[in-house]
Coordinates of C-alpha atoms in Angstrom, one line a residue:
M1 CA 104.2 -43.0 -61.2
E2 CA 105.9 -43.1 -64.7
I3 CA 103.7 -40.2 -65.8
A4 CA 104.6 -38.1 -62.8
Y5 CA 108.3 -38.9 -63.2
S6 CA 108.1 -38.0 -66.9
L7 CA 106.3 -34.7 -66.1
S8 CA 109.0 -33.9 -63.5
I9 CA 111.8 -34.4 -66.0
A10 CA 110.0 -32.3 -68.6
L11 CA 109.5 -29.4 -66.1
Q12 CA 113.2 -29.5 -65.2
S13 CA 114.3 -29.5 -68.8
H14 CA 112.2 -26.5 -69.6
Q15 CA 113.0 -24.5 -66.5
Q16 CA 114.2 -21.5 -68.5
L17 CA 111.0 -21.5 -70.6
I18 CA 108.9 -21.6 -67.4
T19 CA 110.8 -18.7 -65.9
A20 CA 110.3 -16.6 -69.0
I21 CA 106.6 -17.4 -69.0
I22 CA 106.2 -16.4 -65.4
I23 CA 108.0 -13.1 -65.9
T24 CA 105.9 -12.3 -69.0
L25 CA 102.6 -13.1 -67.2
L26 CA 103.5 -11.0 -64.1
S27 CA 104.6 -8.1 -66.3
L28 CA 101.3 -8.2 -68.4
L29 CA 99.3 -8.2 -65.1
A30 CA 101.2 -5.1 -64.0
V31 CA 100.8 -3.3 -67.3
R32 CA 97.1 -4.2 -67.5
S33 CA 96.5 -2.7 -64.0
F34 CA 98.4 0.4 -64.8
F35 CA 96.2 1.3 -67.8
K36 CA 93.1 0.6 -65.7
R37 CA 94.0 3.0 -63.0
P38 CA 91.7 6.1 -63.0
H39 CA 93.2 9.6 -63.0
H40 CA 90.5 11.2 -60.9
K41 CA 89.4 8.5 -58.5
S42 CA 87.6 10.7 -56.0
N43 CA 85.6 12.6 -58.6
V44 CA 84.4 9.4 -60.3
T45 CA 83.4 7.8 -57.0
G46 CA 81.6 10.9 -56.0
T47 CA 79.7 11.1 -59.2
V48 CA 78.6 7.5 -59.1
T49 CA 77.6 7.7 -55.5
S50 CA 75.5 10.8 -56.1
S51 CA 73.8 9.2 -59.0
A52 CA 73.0 6.1 -57.0
K53 CA 71.6 8.2 -54.1
K54 CA 69.4 10.2 -56.6
Q55 CA 68.1 7.0 -58.1
A56 CA 67.4 5.5 -54.7
R57 CA 65.5 8.6 -53.6
E58 CA 63.4 8.5 -56.8
T59 CA 62.4 4.9 -56.2
R60 CA 61.5 5.5 -52.5
P61 CA 57.7 5.7 -52.0
S62 CA 56.2 9.0 -51.0
S63 CA 54.7 7.6 -47.8
S64 CA 56.0 4.9 -45.6
C65 CA 54.2 3.0 -42.8
N66 CA 57.3 2.3 -40.8
H67 CA 61.1 2.4 -41.0
T68 CA 61.8 -1.1 -40.0
S69 CA 63.8 -3.5 -42.1
N70 CA 61.7 -5.9 -44.3
S71 CA 64.0 -8.4 -46.0
A72 CA 61.0 -10.3 -47.4
A73 CA 59.7 -7.2 -49.2
L74 CA 63.1 -6.6 -50.7
L75 CA 63.4 -10.1 -52.0
N76 CA 59.9 -9.8 -53.6
G77 CA 60.7 -6.6 -55.3
G78 CA 59.2 -4.2 -52.8
A79 CA 60.6 -0.7 -52.1
A80 CA 63.4 -0.3 -49.6
G81 CA 63.1 1.9 -46.5
P82 CA 65.7 4.3 -45.3
A83 CA 67.7 1.6 -43.5
E84 CA 67.8 -0.6 -46.5
E85 CA 68.8 2.3 -48.7
D86 CA 71.6 3.3 -46.4
M87 CA 72.9 -0.3 -46.5
V88 CA 72.6 -0.5 -50.3
M89 CA 74.4 2.8 -50.7
A90 CA 77.2 1.6 -48.4
N91 CA 77.6 -1.5 -50.5
V92 CA 77.5 0.5 -53.8
S93 CA 80.1 2.9 -52.5
K94 CA 82.3 0.0 -51.4
V95 CA 82.1 -1.8 -54.7
V96 CA 82.8 1.4 -56.6
A97 CA 85.8 2.2 -54.4
E98 CA 87.2 -1.3 -55.0
M99 CA 86.6 -1.0 -58.8
Q100 CA 88.2 2.4 -59.0
S101 CA 91.1 1.8 -56.5
G102 CA 93.4 0.7 -59.3
A103 CA 94.4 -2.4 -57.4
S104 CA 96.2 -4.8 -59.8
M105 CA 95.5 -8.5 -60.2
M106 CA 99.0 -9.0 -58.8
E107 CA 98.1 -7.1 -55.6
Q108 CA 94.9 -9.2 -55.3
L109 CA 96.7 -12.5 -55.3
V110 CA 97.1 -14.4 -52.1
P111 CA 100.7 -13.6 -50.8
E112 CA 101.5 -17.3 -50.7
I113 CA 100.6 -17.7 -54.4
T114 CA 102.8 -14.8 -55.4
T115 CA 105.7 -16.1 -53.3
H116 CA 105.3 -19.6 -54.9
A117 CA 105.3 -18.1 -58.4
L118 CA 108.4 -16.1 -57.7
S119 CA 110.2 -19.1 -56.3
Y120 CA 110.6 -20.5 -59.8
L121 CA 112.8 -17.5 -60.7
D122 CA 116.6 -17.4 -60.2
Y123 CA 118.6 -14.5 -58.9
P124 CA 119.1 -12.6 -62.2
S125 CA 115.5 -13.1 -63.2
L126 CA 114.2 -11.8 -59.9
C127 CA 116.4 -8.7 -60.2
R128 CA 115.3 -8.0 -63.7
L129 CA 111.6 -8.4 -62.7
S130 CA 112.1 -5.8 -60.0
M131 CA 113.2 -3.2 -62.6
T132 CA 110.0 -3.5 -64.8
N133 CA 107.7 -1.2 -62.7
S134 CA 106.7 -0.3 -59.2
L135 CA 104.3 -3.2 -58.8
M136 CA 106.8 -5.8 -59.9
R137 CA 109.5 -4.1 -57.7
K138 CA 107.3 -4.5 -54.7
A139 CA 106.6 -8.1 -55.5
A140 CA 110.2 -8.9 -56.3
N141 CA 111.5 -7.2 -53.1
D142 CA 109.2 -9.3 -50.9
D143 CA 111.1 -10.8 -48.1
N144 CA 109.5 -14.3 -48.4
A145 CA 110.5 -14.5 -52.0
W146 CA 114.2 -13.9 -51.2
K147 CA 114.1 -16.3 -48.3
A148 CA 112.8 -19.0 -50.6
L149 CA 115.5 -18.2 -53.1
Y150 CA 118.2 -18.3 -50.4
H151 CA 117.0 -21.8 -49.3
K152 CA 117.0 -22.9 -52.9
D153 CA 120.4 -21.6 -53.8
F154 CA 122.3 -22.0 -50.6
T155 CA 121.0 -24.0 -47.6
L156 CA 117.9 -24.9 -45.5
E157 CA 120.0 -24.8 -42.3
Q158 CA 119.2 -21.2 -41.5
D159 CA 115.4 -21.3 -41.6
T160 CA 115.2 -19.8 -38.1
V161 CA 117.6 -16.9 -38.9
T162 CA 116.0 -13.4 -39.0
P163 CA 118.4 -11.2 -40.9
V164 CA 118.6 -7.7 -39.6
N165 CA 118.3 -6.0 -43.0
G166 CA 116.0 -8.6 -44.6
W167 CA 116.5 -11.7 -46.7
K168 CA 117.4 -9.8 -49.9
A169 CA 120.4 -8.1 -48.2
Y170 CA 121.3 -11.4 -46.6
Y171 CA 121.1 -13.2 -49.9
A172 CA 123.4 -10.6 -51.5
A173 CA 125.9 -10.9 -48.6
T174 CA 126.0 -14.6 -48.8
R175 CA 126.5 -14.6 -52.6
A176 CA 129.3 -12.1 -52.1
I177 CA 131.1 -14.3 -49.6
M178 CA 130.6 -17.4 -51.8
N179 CA 132.3 -15.6 -54.6
V180 CA 135.2 -14.6 -52.3
N181 CA 135.5 -18.2 -51.2
T182 CA 135.6 -19.3 -54.9
E183 CA 138.4 -16.8 -55.5
F184 CA 140.4 -18.6 -52.8
F185 CA 140.5 -21.9 -54.7
N186 CA 141.3 -20.0 -58.0
I187 CA 144.4 -18.6 -56.3
I188 CA 145.4 -22.1 -55.2
K189 CA 144.9 -23.4 -58.7
D190 CA 147.0 -20.6 -60.2
R191 CA 149.6 -20.8 -57.3
S192 CA 149.7 -17.0 -57.1
L193 CA 151.6 -15.9 -54.0
S194 CA 150.9 -12.2 -54.6
A195 CA 147.2 -12.8 -54.9
M196 CA 147.2 -15.0 -51.7
S197 CA 149.1 -12.2 -49.9
R198 CA 146.4 -9.8 -50.7
F199 CA 143.7 -12.3 -49.9
W200 CA 144.7 -12.6 -46.2
L201 CA 144.2 -9.9 -43.6
N202 CA 147.6 -8.5 -42.5
A203 CA 147.2 -9.1 -38.8
D204 CA 149.1 -11.0 -36.1
Y205 CA 146.0 -13.1 -35.1
V206 CA 145.4 -14.8 -38.4
K207 CA 145.7 -18.6 -38.4
C208 CA 146.2 -21.3 -41.0
I209 CA 146.2 -25.1 -40.6
H210 CA 147.1 -27.0 -43.7
A211 CA 146.1 -30.7 -44.3
S212 CA 149.4 -31.7 -42.7
G213 CA 148.1 -30.5 -39.3
V214 CA 150.8 -27.9 -38.8
L215 CA 149.5 -24.6 -37.3
F216 CA 150.8 -21.3 -38.7
S217 CA 150.0 -18.1 -36.7
G218 CA 150.5 -14.5 -37.8
Y219 CA 150.4 -13.0 -41.3
N220 CA 154.1 -13.5 -42.2
A221 CA 154.1 -17.2 -41.1
V222 CA 150.9 -17.9 -42.9
I223 CA 152.1 -16.3 -46.2
Q224 CA 155.4 -18.2 -45.9
S225 CA 153.5 -21.5 -45.5
W226 CA 151.7 -20.8 -48.7
Q227 CA 154.9 -20.0 -50.5
H228 CA 156.3 -23.4 -49.5
A229 CA 153.0 -25.1 -50.5
F230 CA 153.1 -23.5 -54.0
N231 CA 156.8 -24.4 -54.4
W232 CA 156.3 -28.0 -53.5
E233 CA 153.0 -28.8 -55.2
Q234 CA 151.5 -28.3 -58.6
G235 CA 148.4 -26.3 -58.9
V236 CA 145.5 -28.2 -57.5
D237 CA 142.0 -27.9 -59.0
F238 CA 139.8 -28.7 -56.0
Q239 CA 136.2 -29.9 -56.6
V240 CA 134.2 -28.1 -53.9
R241 CA 131.0 -29.6 -52.6
D242 CA 128.5 -29.0 -49.8
V243 CA 129.3 -25.4 -49.3
R244 CA 127.6 -23.7 -46.3
A245 CA 128.0 -20.1 -45.3
R246 CA 127.0 -18.0 -42.4
V247 CA 127.3 -14.2 -42.7
L248 CA 127.2 -11.7 -39.8
T249 CA 127.8 -7.9 -40.0
N250 CA 131.7 -8.0 -40.1
M251 CA 132.4 -11.8 -40.0
A252 CA 131.5 -14.8 -42.1
W253 CA 132.5 -18.4 -42.2
V254 CA 132.3 -21.0 -44.9
T255 CA 132.5 -24.8 -44.5
M256 CA 132.8 -27.2 -47.4
K257 CA 134.1 -30.6 -48.6
T258 CA 136.8 -30.6 -51.2
Y259 CA 138.2 -33.3 -53.4
V260 CA 141.5 -33.4 -55.3
D261 CA 139.6 -36.0 -57.3
M262 CA 136.3 -37.6 -56.6
D263 CA 137.8 -41.0 -55.6
N264 CA 140.7 -39.8 -53.4
G265 CA 142.0 -36.8 -51.5
A266 CA 138.9 -35.6 -49.7
F267 CA 139.2 -32.8 -47.2
N268 CA 137.0 -30.9 -44.8
M269 CA 137.8 -27.2 -45.0
T270 CA 136.7 -24.1 -43.1
N271 CA 137.4 -20.5 -44.1
I272 CA 136.7 -17.5 -41.7
F273 CA 136.5 -14.0 -43.1
E274 CA 136.4 -10.5 -41.6
F275 CA 135.1 -7.4 -43.3
H276 CA 137.6 -4.5 -43.4
H277 CA 137.8 -1.3 -45.6
G278 CA 134.9 -2.4 -47.9
R279 CA 136.1 -6.0 -48.6
W280 CA 136.3 -9.4 -47.1
Y281 CA 139.7 -10.8 -45.9
L282 CA 140.6 -14.3 -44.9
V283 CA 141.7 -14.6 -41.2
D284 CA 141.5 -18.4 -40.6
H285 CA 141.9 -21.4 -42.8
H286 CA 141.6 -25.0 -41.6
S287 CA 142.0 -28.1 -43.8
S288 CA 141.8 -31.7 -42.5
E289 CA 141.6 -35.0 -44.3
M290 CA 138.2 -36.6 -44.2
L291 CA 138.2 -39.9 -42.2
A292 CA 137.0 -43.1 -43.7
D293 CA 133.8 -44.5 -42.1
G294 CA 135.8 -47.2 -40.4
D295 CA 138.2 -44.7 -38.8
I296 CA 135.6 -42.4 -37.2
G297 CA 135.0 -44.6 -34.2
Q298 CA 138.7 -44.8 -33.4
Q299 CA 138.9 -40.9 -33.3
I300 CA 136.1 -40.4 -30.8
V301 CA 137.4 -39.8 -27.3
H302 CA 135.0 -41.0 -24.5

C-alpha cells in the first residue's frame, strides 16, 4: 500500500512531464507513419501481386491429378493446386495492401487506448496536439477524448448528456460560461457599478435575490440594488467552490457554493445567463445563506 501511495504521489507531482512525454510520443508516431506512406500505392501493390502470381504459376506442376484442396500436402511442402493458389494470392494481396496503406501506428491503436492516453492531457495540450498534423488533429478531435476532459475539468453529473454539436463544442461553451461567471465575482470584488450594469441583460424580466432574501425585479431595480450593496459593503473576495454549469443553445445556469471566508459566511448561489448579440448576459441571480446541519430539518415542510 505504501508503494502504491508513493507511486501515486510521484505521478501527480510529475503530471506536466507525463503530459509532455505523451505529446512527444504521439507526434513521433504520426511523423513516422507520414514518412512510411507510399506515393504510388496502387502501382506498388499491382507490381507485387503480379510478381507473386508469376512465381505461383512457375511453381505449379505441369500436370495435376485433381483440383481438390489438400492441406496435408501443403503442410508437407507439396505443390498447391489452383484453389490453394487463389487463397494464397488473396492473403498476399491483403498483406501487401495493409503494408502499403500507410496506416499509422496511432490509427492501429484500440480507440479506448488512444482515449485513455489523451485523457492525461489538459485543455491547452489537447489543442496544441490537434495542430501538429492531420493524424493528431483527428485523434485530438475525438468526441470521447473531449468527454473525458469535460468530466475531469468540470463535472461527472452530465454523463448521459448528448451535446448536439459534440463534446468539444460543449466543453468550449462550458469553459466560456465558467469564465463569465468568474467575471461576476471580479466585478463584486472591484465594486464596479458600470461593469455590473453591462453584465446584466437590460430587460424587464431579470431577477435578483440577494442574501437578505429581498427580490428585485426588472433591470433598473436590479442595478439599483447593486448600487446600494456596493455603497454599504466593502469589496468582497468570495471563495467559490463546487461550481456546476449546464449550457444550452441560448441559456446556461451555474450553481456554486461561496464563502466570504472558509469558516463563516457560506452561501448557495445560482446564476442564470442568456445569450444575446454574441455574448452572455446575466438574467437571474439568487443568493441564500447555507443552513447549518442542525437547521435543515426545521426548514423542511411536510
